mmCIF file of C-alpha atoms in Angstrom:
data_model
loop_
_atom_site.group_PDB
_atom_site.id
_atom_site.type_symbol
_atom_site.label_atom_id
_atom_site.label_comp_id
_atom_site.label_asym_id
_atom_site.label_seq_id
_atom_site.Cartn_x
_atom_site.Cartn_y
_atom_site.Cartn_z
ATOM 1 C CA MET F 296 108.022 91.000 150.327
ATOM 2 C CA LYS F 297 104.634 89.585 151.138
ATOM 3 C CA LYS F 298 102.893 92.416 149.253
ATOM 4 C CA ALA F 299 104.829 91.393 146.001
ATOM 5 C CA VAL F 300 103.889 87.881 146.463
ATOM 6 C CA VAL F 301 100.189 88.736 146.805
ATOM 7 C CA ALA F 302 100.382 90.854 143.873
ATOM 8 C CA VAL F 303 102.039 87.975 141.669
ATOM 9 C CA ALA F 304 99.177 85.594 142.974
ATOM 10 C CA VAL F 305 96.415 87.923 142.062
ATOM 11 C CA PHE F 306 97.817 88.236 138.701
ATOM 12 C CA THR F 307 98.383 84.643 138.137
ATOM 13 C CA ALA F 308 94.622 84.118 139.258
ATOM 14 C CA PHE F 309 93.300 86.725 136.876
ATOM 15 C CA ALA F 310 95.326 85.384 133.973
ATOM 16 C CA SER F 311 94.061 81.677 134.664
ATOM 17 C CA PHE F 312 90.369 82.865 134.385
ATOM 18 C CA ALA F 313 90.916 84.574 130.938
ATOM 19 C CA LYS F 314 89.145 82.679 128.426
ATOM 20 C CA THR F 315 87.858 82.364 124.849
ATOM 21 C CA THR F 316 84.143 81.940 124.389
ATOM 22 C CA THR F 317 82.166 81.510 121.023
ATOM 23 C CA TRP F 318 78.718 82.770 120.069
ATOM 24 C CA GLN F 319 76.182 80.051 119.745
ATOM 25 C CA GLY F 320 73.112 82.019 120.303
ATOM 26 C CA PRO F 321 70.188 82.914 117.871
ATOM 27 C CA SER F 322 70.685 85.666 115.292
ATOM 28 C CA GLY F 323 70.260 88.953 117.161
ATOM 29 C CA GLY F 324 70.615 87.612 120.525
ATOM 30 C CA ASN F 325 71.835 89.390 123.841
ATOM 31 C CA TRP F 326 75.310 88.904 124.705
ATOM 32 C CA ASN F 327 74.382 88.804 128.477
ATOM 33 C CA ALA F 328 72.731 85.450 128.277
ATOM 34 C CA GLU F 329 75.001 82.657 129.246
ATOM 35 C CA GLY F 330 73.159 80.043 126.867
ATOM 36 C CA ASN F 331 74.280 82.136 124.012
ATOM 37 C CA TRP F 332 78.005 81.428 124.471
ATOM 38 C CA ASN F 333 79.909 78.079 124.295
ATOM 39 C CA GLY F 334 82.486 78.883 126.916
ATOM 40 C CA GLY F 335 80.440 81.013 129.251
ATOM 41 C CA LEU F 336 79.614 84.770 129.573
ATOM 42 C CA PRO F 337 82.403 87.171 128.298
ATOM 43 C CA ALA F 338 84.189 88.699 131.075
ATOM 44 C CA ALA F 339 87.143 91.197 131.336
ATOM 45 C CA GLY F 340 90.209 89.906 129.538
ATOM 46 C CA ASP F 341 88.441 87.306 127.392
ATOM 47 C CA THR F 342 88.474 86.793 123.688
ATOM 48 C CA VAL F 343 84.997 86.320 122.131
ATOM 49 C CA ILE F 344 84.468 84.795 118.702
ATOM 50 C CA LEU F 345 81.447 85.955 116.881
ATOM 51 C CA ASN F 346 79.700 84.458 113.885
ATOM 52 C CA ASP F 347 76.149 85.790 113.823
ATOM 53 C CA SER F 348 74.354 89.031 114.396
ATOM 54 C CA SER F 349 74.239 89.662 118.093
ATOM 55 C CA VAL F 350 73.680 92.772 120.664
ATOM 56 C CA ASN F 351 76.135 93.385 123.518
ATOM 57 C CA ASP F 352 74.035 94.619 126.374
ATOM 58 C CA PHE F 353 76.893 94.578 128.861
ATOM 59 C CA GLU F 354 77.847 97.776 130.313
ATOM 60 C CA GLY F 355 81.777 98.737 130.426
ATOM 61 C CA LEU F 356 82.841 95.440 128.983
ATOM 62 C CA SER F 357 86.640 95.018 128.607
ATOM 63 C CA LEU F 358 87.984 92.161 126.340
ATOM 64 C CA ALA F 359 91.369 91.106 125.084
ATOM 65 C CA SER F 360 90.298 90.687 121.500
ATOM 66 C CA ILE F 361 87.356 90.241 119.085
ATOM 67 C CA THR F 362 87.103 87.569 116.217
ATOM 68 C CA PHE F 363 84.593 87.855 113.480
ATOM 69 C CA ALA F 364 84.165 84.401 112.077
ATOM 70 C CA GLY F 365 81.357 82.681 110.198
ATOM 71 C CA SER F 366 80.447 82.374 106.582
ATOM 72 C CA GLY F 367 77.623 84.770 106.125
ATOM 73 C CA ALA F 368 76.952 88.506 106.570
ATOM 74 C CA TYR F 369 75.964 89.679 109.831
ATOM 75 C CA THR F 370 75.953 92.919 112.059
ATOM 76 C CA VAL F 371 77.194 93.189 115.857
ATOM 77 C CA SER F 372 75.646 96.023 117.698
ATOM 78 C CA GLY F 373 75.079 97.412 121.131
ATOM 79 C CA ASN F 374 77.143 99.097 123.969
ATOM 80 C CA ALA F 375 80.870 100.288 123.639
ATOM 81 C CA VAL F 376 83.667 97.842 124.332
ATOM 82 C CA THR F 377 87.154 98.403 125.446
ATOM 83 C CA VAL F 378 89.855 96.172 123.668
ATOM 84 C CA THR F 379 92.952 95.709 125.549
ATOM 85 C CA GLY F 380 95.129 93.101 123.563
ATOM 86 C CA GLY F 381 97.386 94.042 120.714
ATOM 87 C CA ALA F 382 95.733 91.701 118.381
ATOM 88 C CA GLY F 383 92.440 93.494 118.727
ATOM 89 C CA LEU F 384 90.392 92.391 115.780
ATOM 90 C CA THR F 385 90.653 89.210 113.733
ATOM 91 C CA VAL F 386 88.283 88.766 110.568
ATOM 92 C CA GLU F 387 88.304 84.833 109.438
ATOM 93 C CA ALA F 388 88.326 83.868 105.871
ATOM 94 C CA GLY F 389 84.843 84.047 104.356
ATOM 95 C CA ALA F 390 83.162 86.266 107.181
ATOM 96 C CA THR F 391 81.311 89.248 106.247
ATOM 97 C CA ALA F 392 80.795 91.314 109.379
ATOM 98 C CA THR F 393 79.336 94.817 110.113
ATOM 99 C CA ASN F 394 80.645 96.189 113.407
ATOM 100 C CA GLU F 395 78.362 98.816 115.162
ATOM 101 C CA ILE F 396 79.864 98.576 118.510
ATOM 102 C CA ALA F 397 82.037 101.779 119.438
ATOM 103 C CA LEU F 398 85.506 100.570 120.183
ATOM 104 C CA THR F 399 88.265 101.857 122.427
ATOM 105 C CA PHE F 400 91.894 100.320 121.994
ATOM 106 C CA SER F 401 94.186 100.633 125.007
ATOM 107 C CA ALA F 402 97.274 99.273 123.185
ATOM 108 C CA ASN F 403 99.015 99.452 119.821
ATOM 109 C CA GLN F 404 96.925 97.394 117.261
ATOM 110 C CA THR F 405 97.736 94.590 114.533
ATOM 111 C CA TRP F 406 94.423 93.707 113.017
ATOM 112 C CA LEU F 407 94.370 90.412 110.945
ATOM 113 C CA ILE F 408 91.784 90.355 107.918
ATOM 114 C CA LYS F 409 91.996 86.863 106.307
ATOM 115 C CA SER F 410 91.357 85.843 102.648
ATOM 116 C CA THR F 411 87.814 86.923 101.464
ATOM 117 C CA GLY F 412 86.989 88.304 104.950
ATOM 118 C CA THR F 413 85.338 91.663 105.105
ATOM 119 C CA LEU F 414 84.867 94.064 108.309
ATOM 120 C CA ALA F 415 82.869 97.158 107.819
ATOM 121 C CA MET F 416 83.335 99.480 110.679
ATOM 122 C CA ASN F 417 80.217 101.311 111.064
ATOM 123 C CA ALA F 418 80.877 102.680 114.435
ATOM 124 C CA SER F 419 83.703 104.887 115.608
ATOM 125 C CA PHE F 420 86.787 103.788 117.117
ATOM 126 C CA ASP F 421 89.361 105.461 119.512
ATOM 127 C CA ALA F 422 92.921 104.248 119.338
ATOM 128 C CA GLY F 423 94.416 107.507 120.850
ATOM 129 C CA THR F 424 98.029 107.912 120.203
ATOM 130 C CA HIS F 425 98.591 104.072 119.325
ATOM 131 C CA THR F 426 99.783 102.691 116.136
ATOM 132 C CA LEU F 427 97.273 100.611 113.859
ATOM 133 C CA THR F 428 98.665 98.048 111.565
ATOM 134 C CA VAL F 429 96.525 96.171 109.149
ATOM 135 C CA ASN F 430 97.745 92.564 107.958
ATOM 136 C CA ALA F 431 96.487 89.831 105.738
ATOM 137 C CA GLU F 432 96.665 86.101 105.974
ATOM 138 C CA SER F 433 99.455 86.303 103.466
ATOM 139 C CA THR F 434 100.749 88.123 100.636
ATOM 140 C CA THR F 435 98.274 86.526 98.190
ATOM 141 C CA LYS F 436 95.380 86.116 100.295
ATOM 142 C CA MET F 437 93.789 89.527 101.429
ATOM 143 C CA GLY F 438 90.618 90.751 102.988
ATOM 144 C CA THR F 439 88.878 93.958 103.057
ATOM 145 C CA LEU F 440 88.314 96.738 105.766
ATOM 146 C CA VAL F 441 85.627 99.206 105.172
ATOM 147 C CA LEU F 442 85.885 102.693 107.011
ATOM 148 C CA LEU F 443 82.262 104.230 107.437
ATOM 149 C CA LYS F 444 82.752 106.540 110.403
ATOM 150 C CA PRO F 445 85.096 109.191 111.819
ATOM 151 C CA ASN F 446 87.784 107.818 114.231
ATOM 152 C CA THR F 447 90.207 109.003 116.937
ATOM 153 C CA ILE F 448 93.676 108.170 116.231
ATOM 154 C CA SER F 449 96.597 110.461 116.256
ATOM 155 C CA GLY F 450 99.463 107.844 115.982
ATOM 156 C CA LYS F 451 100.383 105.792 112.742
ATOM 157 C CA ILE F 452 98.311 103.841 110.531
ATOM 158 C CA GLN F 453 100.127 101.184 108.367
ATOM 159 C CA ILE F 454 98.177 99.008 105.889
ATOM 160 C CA ASN F 455 100.506 96.195 105.219
ATOM 161 C CA GLN F 456 98.294 94.173 103.091
ATOM 162 C CA GLY F 457 94.683 94.195 102.116
ATOM 163 C CA LYS F 458 91.961 96.545 100.787
ATOM 164 C CA VAL F 459 90.910 99.501 102.651
ATOM 165 C CA TYR F 460 87.712 101.479 101.392
ATOM 166 C CA VAL F 461 87.515 105.057 102.784
ATOM 167 C CA ARG F 462 84.092 106.589 103.098
ATOM 168 C CA ASN F 463 84.413 109.044 105.694
ATOM 169 C CA ASP F 464 86.394 112.383 105.758
ATOM 170 C CA GLY F 465 87.507 111.397 109.557
ATOM 171 C CA ALA F 466 88.184 107.746 108.813
ATOM 172 C CA PHE F 467 91.990 107.772 109.532
ATOM 173 C CA GLY F 468 91.523 110.523 112.427
ATOM 174 C CA THR F 469 94.739 112.763 112.468
ATOM 175 C CA ALA F 470 97.099 109.783 111.748
ATOM 176 C CA ALA F 471 99.909 109.632 109.281
ATOM 177 C CA VAL F 472 98.947 106.892 106.678
ATOM 178 C CA ALA F 473 101.139 104.408 104.922
ATOM 179 C CA ASN F 474 101.308 101.155 103.152
ATOM 180 C CA ASN F 475 104.115 98.892 103.202
ATOM 181 C CA PRO F 476 105.085 96.433 100.240
ATOM 182 C CA ASN F 477 106.274 92.847 100.771
ATOM 183 C CA GLN F 478 109.100 91.280 98.710
ATOM 184 C CA ALA F 479 109.343 88.056 96.932
ATOM 185 C CA SER F 480 112.064 85.665 97.918
ATOM 186 C CA ASP F 481 114.281 87.094 95.176
ATOM 187 C CA GLY F 482 114.092 90.410 96.825
ATOM 188 C CA LYS F 483 113.375 92.201 93.718
ATOM 189 C CA HIS F 484 109.679 92.194 93.114
ATOM 190 C CA ASN F 485 106.877 93.625 95.396
ATOM 191 C CA VAL F 486 104.355 90.957 95.673
ATOM 192 C CA ASP F 487 101.917 92.785 97.841
ATOM 193 C CA PHE F 488 101.006 95.826 99.482
ATOM 194 C CA GLY F 489 97.921 97.541 101.212
ATOM 195 C CA ARG F 490 95.579 99.288 98.832
ATOM 196 C CA PHE F 491 93.352 102.376 99.411
ATOM 197 C CA TYR F 492 90.074 103.008 97.730
ATOM 198 C CA PHE F 493 88.548 106.418 98.129
ATOM 199 C CA ASP F 494 84.923 107.185 98.017
ATOM 200 C CA ASN F 495 84.087 110.941 97.806
ATOM 201 C CA VAL F 496 86.233 111.916 100.686
ATOM 202 C CA THR F 497 88.098 114.923 101.782
ATOM 203 C CA LEU F 498 91.239 113.841 104.052
ATOM 204 C CA ALA F 499 93.645 115.897 105.941
ATOM 205 C CA ASN F 500 96.207 112.999 106.537
ATOM 206 C CA ALA F 501 99.677 112.824 105.218
ATOM 207 C CA PHE F 502 99.966 109.538 103.077
ATOM 208 C CA THR F 503 103.245 107.724 102.095
ATOM 209 C CA ILE F 504 102.772 105.128 99.467
ATOM 210 C CA MET F 505 105.810 103.059 99.417
ATOM 211 C CA ASP F 506 104.872 100.914 96.152
ATOM 212 C CA SER F 507 101.882 100.514 94.018
ATOM 213 C CA ASN F 508 102.572 98.078 91.295
ATOM 214 C CA ALA F 509 103.338 94.553 92.107
ATOM 215 C CA ASP F 510 104.288 92.214 89.310
ATOM 216 C CA GLY F 511 101.784 89.516 88.929
ATOM 217 C CA MET F 512 99.054 91.156 90.830
ATOM 218 C CA THR F 513 95.482 91.539 89.303
ATOM 219 C CA GLU F 514 95.112 94.850 91.110
ATOM 220 C CA LYS F 515 98.266 96.681 90.739
ATOM 221 C CA GLN F 516 97.582 100.085 92.086
ATOM 222 C CA ALA F 517 97.553 101.216 95.795
ATOM 223 C CA PHE F 518 95.941 104.692 95.738
ATOM 224 C CA ASN F 519 92.588 104.522 93.850
ATOM 225 C CA ALA F 520 89.586 106.658 93.214
ATOM 226 C CA LEU F 521 86.450 104.928 92.997
ATOM 227 C CA ALA F 522 84.434 105.641 89.794
ATOM 228 C CA HIS F 523 82.276 108.866 89.784
ATOM 229 C CA THR F 524 83.940 110.343 92.869
ATOM 230 C CA THR F 525 85.759 113.412 93.793
ATOM 231 C CA ASN F 526 88.746 113.101 96.509
ATOM 232 C CA THR F 527 90.449 115.763 98.009
ATOM 233 C CA PHE F 528 93.808 115.367 99.891
ATOM 234 C CA ASN F 529 94.847 118.280 102.067
ATOM 235 C CA GLY F 530 97.790 116.523 103.542
ATOM 236 C CA ALA F 531 101.042 115.732 101.757
ATOM 237 C CA VAL F 532 100.935 112.635 99.442
ATOM 238 C CA LYS F 533 104.292 111.061 98.747
ATOM 239 C CA PHE F 534 104.829 108.396 96.388
ATOM 240 C CA THR F 535 108.121 106.921 96.897
ATOM 241 C CA GLN F 536 108.995 104.494 94.116
ATOM 242 C CA SER F 537 109.055 104.883 90.254
ATOM 243 C CA SER F 538 106.022 102.556 89.967
ATOM 244 C CA CYS F 539 103.860 104.676 92.248
ATOM 245 C CA TYR F 540 101.082 107.018 91.209
ATOM 246 C CA PRO F 541 97.505 107.453 91.868
ATOM 247 C CA THR F 542 94.712 105.444 89.913
ATOM 248 C CA VAL F 543 91.880 107.670 88.714
ATOM 249 C CA PRO F 544 88.919 106.229 86.649
ATOM 250 C CA SER F 545 87.604 108.337 83.638
ATOM 251 C CA SER F 546 84.587 109.412 85.830
ATOM 252 C CA ALA F 547 86.650 110.469 88.912
ATOM 253 C CA LYS F 548 88.818 113.144 90.104
ATOM 254 C CA MET F 549 91.743 113.719 92.618
ATOM 255 C CA ILE F 550 92.590 116.915 94.117
ATOM 256 C CA PHE F 551 96.075 117.124 95.723
ATOM 257 C CA ALA F 552 95.692 120.299 97.803
ATOM 258 C CA GLY F 553 98.503 119.498 100.337
ATOM 259 C CA GLY F 554 101.030 118.700 97.826
ATOM 260 C CA MET F 555 102.310 115.464 96.051
ATOM 261 C CA THR F 556 105.702 114.256 95.597
ATOM 262 C CA VAL F 557 106.013 111.749 92.860
ATOM 263 C CA LYS F 558 109.334 109.986 91.869
ATOM 264 C CA GLN F 559 108.128 109.239 88.405
ATOM 265 C CA TYR F 560 104.725 109.529 86.816
ATOM 266 C CA TYR F 561 105.553 107.064 84.122
ATOM 267 C CA ARG F 562 106.271 103.414 83.940
ATOM 268 C CA GLY F 563 107.298 101.577 80.706
ATOM 269 C CA ASN F 564 104.323 101.122 78.235
ATOM 270 C CA TYR F 565 101.700 101.485 80.954
ATOM 271 C CA TYR F 566 102.669 105.080 81.849
ATOM 272 C CA SER F 567 99.931 105.776 84.452
ATOM 273 C CA TYR F 568 96.488 104.287 85.480
ATOM 274 C CA LEU F 569 95.024 107.798 85.289
ATOM 275 C CA GLY F 570 91.776 107.888 83.201
ATOM 276 C CA GLY F 571 90.285 110.974 84.995
ATOM 277 C CA GLU F 572 91.618 114.062 86.377
ATOM 278 C CA ALA F 573 94.423 114.759 89.002
ATOM 279 C CA GLU F 574 94.583 118.454 90.041
ATOM 280 C CA ILE F 575 97.370 119.972 91.907
ATOM 281 C CA VAL F 576 96.403 123.040 93.773
ATOM 282 C CA ASN F 577 98.060 125.080 96.445
ATOM 283 C CA VAL F 578 101.339 123.245 96.994
ATOM 284 C CA PRO F 579 103.525 122.476 94.015
ATOM 285 C CA VAL F 580 104.557 119.061 93.014
ATOM 286 C CA ALA F 581 108.291 117.863 92.084
ATOM 287 C CA PHE F 582 107.820 115.557 89.221
ATOM 288 C CA ARG F 583 110.307 113.451 87.571
ATOM 289 C CA ARG F 584 108.313 112.758 84.450
ATOM 290 C CA ILE F 585 104.556 113.048 83.592
ATOM 291 C CA GLY F 586 103.780 110.609 80.984
ATOM 292 C CA TYR F 587 100.190 109.348 79.837
ATOM 293 C CA ALA F 588 99.463 107.177 77.166
ATOM 294 C CA GLY F 589 95.613 107.006 76.438
ATOM 295 C CA SER F 590 95.782 104.145 74.228
ATOM 296 C CA TYR F 591 97.342 102.084 76.977
ATOM 297 C CA ASN F 592 95.173 103.547 79.579
ATOM 298 C CA SER F 593 93.611 100.835 81.725
ATOM 299 C CA HIS F 594 90.615 102.693 82.362
ATOM 300 C CA GLY F 595 89.197 102.753 78.975
ATOM 301 C CA ASN F 596 88.281 105.955 77.037
ATOM 302 C CA GLY F 597 88.701 108.705 79.499
ATOM 303 C CA ARG F 598 90.860 111.841 78.927
ATOM 304 C CA PRO F 599 93.704 111.514 81.512
ATOM 305 C CA ASN F 600 94.102 114.975 82.785
ATOM 306 C CA VAL F 601 96.899 116.419 85.131
ATOM 307 C CA ARG F 602 95.908 120.093 85.773
ATOM 308 C CA LEU F 603 98.593 122.286 87.539
ATOM 309 C CA SER F 604 96.619 124.999 89.508
ATOM 310 C CA CYS F 605 99.566 126.385 91.381
ATOM 311 C CA THR F 606 102.959 127.806 90.510
ATOM 312 C CA GLY F 607 106.262 126.332 91.352
ATOM 313 C CA ASN F 608 105.712 122.858 89.981
ATOM 314 C CA THR F 609 108.990 121.378 88.713
ATOM 315 C CA ILE F 610 109.587 118.490 86.193
ATOM 316 C CA SER F 611 113.244 117.320 86.205
ATOM 317 C CA GLU F 612 113.139 115.115 83.050
ATOM 318 C CA GLN F 613 110.197 114.958 80.784
ATOM 319 C CA ILE F 614 106.586 115.811 79.910
ATOM 320 C CA ARG F 615 105.067 113.208 77.520
ATOM 321 C CA LEU F 616 101.503 113.050 76.519
ATOM 322 C CA CYS F 617 100.115 110.510 74.247
ATOM 323 C CA GLU F 618 96.541 110.159 72.704
ATOM 324 C CA ASN F 619 93.772 111.179 74.926
ATOM 325 C CA ALA F 620 96.058 112.722 77.501
ATOM 326 C CA VAL F 621 95.706 116.315 78.758
ATOM 327 C CA LEU F 622 97.855 118.633 80.544
ATOM 328 C CA SER F 623 96.030 121.772 81.606
ATOM 329 C CA PHE F 624 96.877 124.812 83.683
ATOM 330 C CA GLY F 625 94.839 126.765 86.329
ATOM 331 C CA VAL F 626 97.285 129.524 86.871
ATOM 332 C CA ASP F 627 99.855 131.455 84.768
ATOM 333 C CA ASP F 628 103.423 130.084 84.695
ATOM 334 C CA ALA F 629 102.582 126.765 86.647
ATOM 335 C CA ILE F 630 106.004 125.268 85.841
ATOM 336 C CA ASP F 631 109.072 126.726 87.343
ATOM 337 C CA GLU F 632 111.636 127.637 84.573
ATOM 338 C CA ALA F 633 114.336 127.578 86.562
ATOM 339 C CA GLN F 634 113.939 124.084 87.774
ATOM 340 C CA SER F 635 112.994 122.713 84.360
ATOM 341 C CA ALA F 636 116.016 123.663 82.574
ATOM 342 C CA GLY F 637 116.912 120.862 80.119
ATOM 343 C CA CYS F 638 113.634 119.227 80.152
ATOM 344 C CA PHE F 639 111.664 118.403 76.977
ATOM 345 C CA PHE F 640 107.939 118.331 76.170
ATOM 346 C CA ASP F 641 107.041 115.485 73.873
ATOM 347 C CA ASN F 642 103.509 115.775 72.985
ATOM 348 C CA LEU F 643 102.361 112.789 70.975
ATOM 349 C CA TYR F 644 98.827 113.468 69.792
ATOM 350 C CA GLY F 645 97.913 114.517 73.311
ATOM 351 C CA THR F 646 96.382 118.201 74.417
ATOM 352 C CA VAL F 647 98.037 120.860 76.150
ATOM 353 C CA ASN F 648 95.197 123.143 77.549
ATOM 354 C CA LEU F 649 96.267 126.634 78.632
ATOM 355 C CA ASP F 650 92.788 127.472 79.562
ATOM 356 C CA GLY F 651 93.542 131.103 79.455
ATOM 357 C CA HIS F 652 96.810 130.865 81.369
ATOM 358 C CA SER F 653 99.969 131.855 79.788
ATOM 359 C CA GLN F 654 103.122 129.638 80.118
ATOM 360 C CA HIS F 655 106.704 130.452 79.805
ATOM 361 C CA THR F 656 108.746 127.376 78.872
ATOM 362 C CA LYS F 657 112.100 128.805 77.805
ATOM 363 C CA GLY F 658 113.945 126.335 80.030
ATOM 364 C CA PHE F 659 112.742 123.504 77.594
ATOM 365 C CA HIS F 660 115.429 124.662 75.178
ATOM 366 C CA ASN F 661 113.648 124.239 71.877
ATOM 367 C CA CYS F 662 112.711 120.739 72.799
ATOM 368 C CA TRP F 663 108.883 121.210 72.464
ATOM 369 C CA LYS F 664 107.911 118.522 69.930
ATOM 370 C CA ASN F 665 104.026 118.912 69.226
ATOM 371 C CA ASN F 666 102.355 116.207 67.280
ATOM 372 C CA GLY F 667 99.158 117.002 69.277
ATOM 373 C CA LEU F 668 97.029 120.090 70.053
ATOM 374 C CA VAL F 669 97.642 123.221 72.065
ATOM 375 C CA THR F 670 94.393 124.740 72.997
ATOM 376 C CA SER F 671 93.036 127.432 75.030
ATOM 377 C CA ALA F 672 89.165 128.428 75.409
ATOM 378 C CA THR F 673 90.325 132.225 76.234
ATOM 379 C CA PRO F 674 93.363 134.087 74.919
ATOM 380 C CA ALA F 675 96.832 133.109 76.362
ATOM 381 C CA THR F 676 100.186 133.098 75.351
ATOM 382 C CA LEU F 677 102.531 129.969 75.082
ATOM 383 C CA TYR F 678 106.225 131.139 75.321
ATOM 384 C CA VAL F 679 108.729 128.341 73.906
ATOM 385 C CA ASN F 680 112.518 129.447 74.376
ATOM 386 C CA GLN F 681 111.497 133.031 74.215
ATOM 387 C CA THR F 682 109.235 132.705 71.224
ATOM 388 C CA SER F 683 105.680 133.448 71.928
ATOM 389 C CA TYR F 684 102.519 131.791 70.363
ATOM 390 C CA THR F 685 99.522 133.653 71.231
ATOM 391 C CA LEU F 686 96.135 131.569 71.128
ATOM 392 C CA GLN F 687 92.936 133.591 70.863
ATOM 393 C CA SER F 688 90.760 130.482 71.254
ATOM 394 C CA GLY F 689 90.368 126.970 69.849
ATOM 395 C CA CYS F 690 93.317 124.960 68.791
ATOM 396 C CA TYR F 691 96.776 125.255 67.525
ATOM 397 C CA ALA F 692 97.955 122.084 66.013
ATOM 398 C CA PRO F 693 101.494 122.129 64.256
ATOM 399 C CA TYR F 694 101.266 118.254 63.371
ATOM 400 C CA GLY F 695 104.586 116.490 63.027
ATOM 401 C CA GLY F 696 106.708 119.406 63.587
ATOM 402 C CA GLN F 697 108.628 121.309 66.202
ATOM 403 C CA ILE F 698 107.764 124.697 67.688
#
C-alpha cells in the first residue's frame, strides 16, 4: 500500500513540474541557454513554443508538444526530439516554419495547422504504428503541411482538413492514407476536406479519397498533380463519391499502377478536372462513367487523356468525350466486353486513339456515336458490334453519324 502511495506522489510531483516555455532568444540561438526562454529551459514533459530560428543542442530531449508560432519564416534545427503528447505539433495562424529536427512520436498524433500557417517538414519523423491525423483551425481556415523527407509510419494517416504537399516518395511511410470530408449543418454538402498535392513522386501507399468537390470552395479537388509533374501510385487509389476524381493539369501526368476505383468520372457540366494524362497500368479500373469536356476543363487548353494500358477495365454506364478529350489504349482489348454490355460510347468531338491496339466493343450494342475522331498511328482494328473498322494510320472521322 505504501508503494502505491509513493508512486502516486512521484507522478503528481512530475506532472506539477511540466510547463510551457516560449522562445525569446535571438534568431539562431541555442536551446540550452536559459535566457533564451520565457519560462525556463525545456525539460522532459514540457511544451515549447517557437517563433524564430533556433538550434536544439540538448541530447535526448523529450517534450509533450511543440507549437510553431510567430509571423515570419524561420527554421528550427538541431538534435532529435521525442514527442510524447497526442497533440504533438501545432502551427499557429501566420507562422511559416521549417522543421529540421528529427522527431519520434510515442502516441497517436493529432496535428493542428491553423489558418495561413505553414509547416515544412525537412527532417524525417518516426510515428511507428501510430495514427497521424491532421486538422485545421476550422473548415474554412486551413493551413499547409509540406512533406520533404521519407518518414516512418505504418499506421493510418488521415488528413481531415488542410493542404498537404507531397515531395518525397517515402513521405507517408507505409501507412494507408485517407481524407475526410466535413458536412455543413444541413448535412448535405461537404464544406471542407483534406487536399493532396503531388510533386513528382512515386508512392506505394493506398489512398481512400472520401470526397473532393465541396460546394462553394475555391479549390475543389482533393487529389492533385502539380504542373509539369509525373506522379505514380503503386498502391490502390479509391475515390468513394460521385464527385471524386483526380485533378491533372495539362502539363502533368498521373499513373495509377496499383489500380483505381472510381464511382463516377463525371460530374454535371464540369465533368472532370483532368487537363493532362491519367494512365491506368497493371491493375484494371472499374468505372461507372468516363466523361471529359475539354471546353469546360478548368485547366485550360490541355488535352485531357485517359490511357488504358491493361486489360479488364470495366465501364458500367457510359464513355463520353467532348472536345479536346482523348481516350487512348496501351493494350489490345482494354475494356472487358462482358462487363460493358449495354454501355454506349458517345464521342462528342473528342478523340479515340487506338495507338496500334485493336479493341473489341461489341458489348456497346451499336451505341457508338462518333462525332469526333478515331485515330491510330499504326494499323489497328476497331470492332463495334462484330463489325470491324481497320485503321492503317491517321484518322477516321464519321462526323455526325453512327458507326
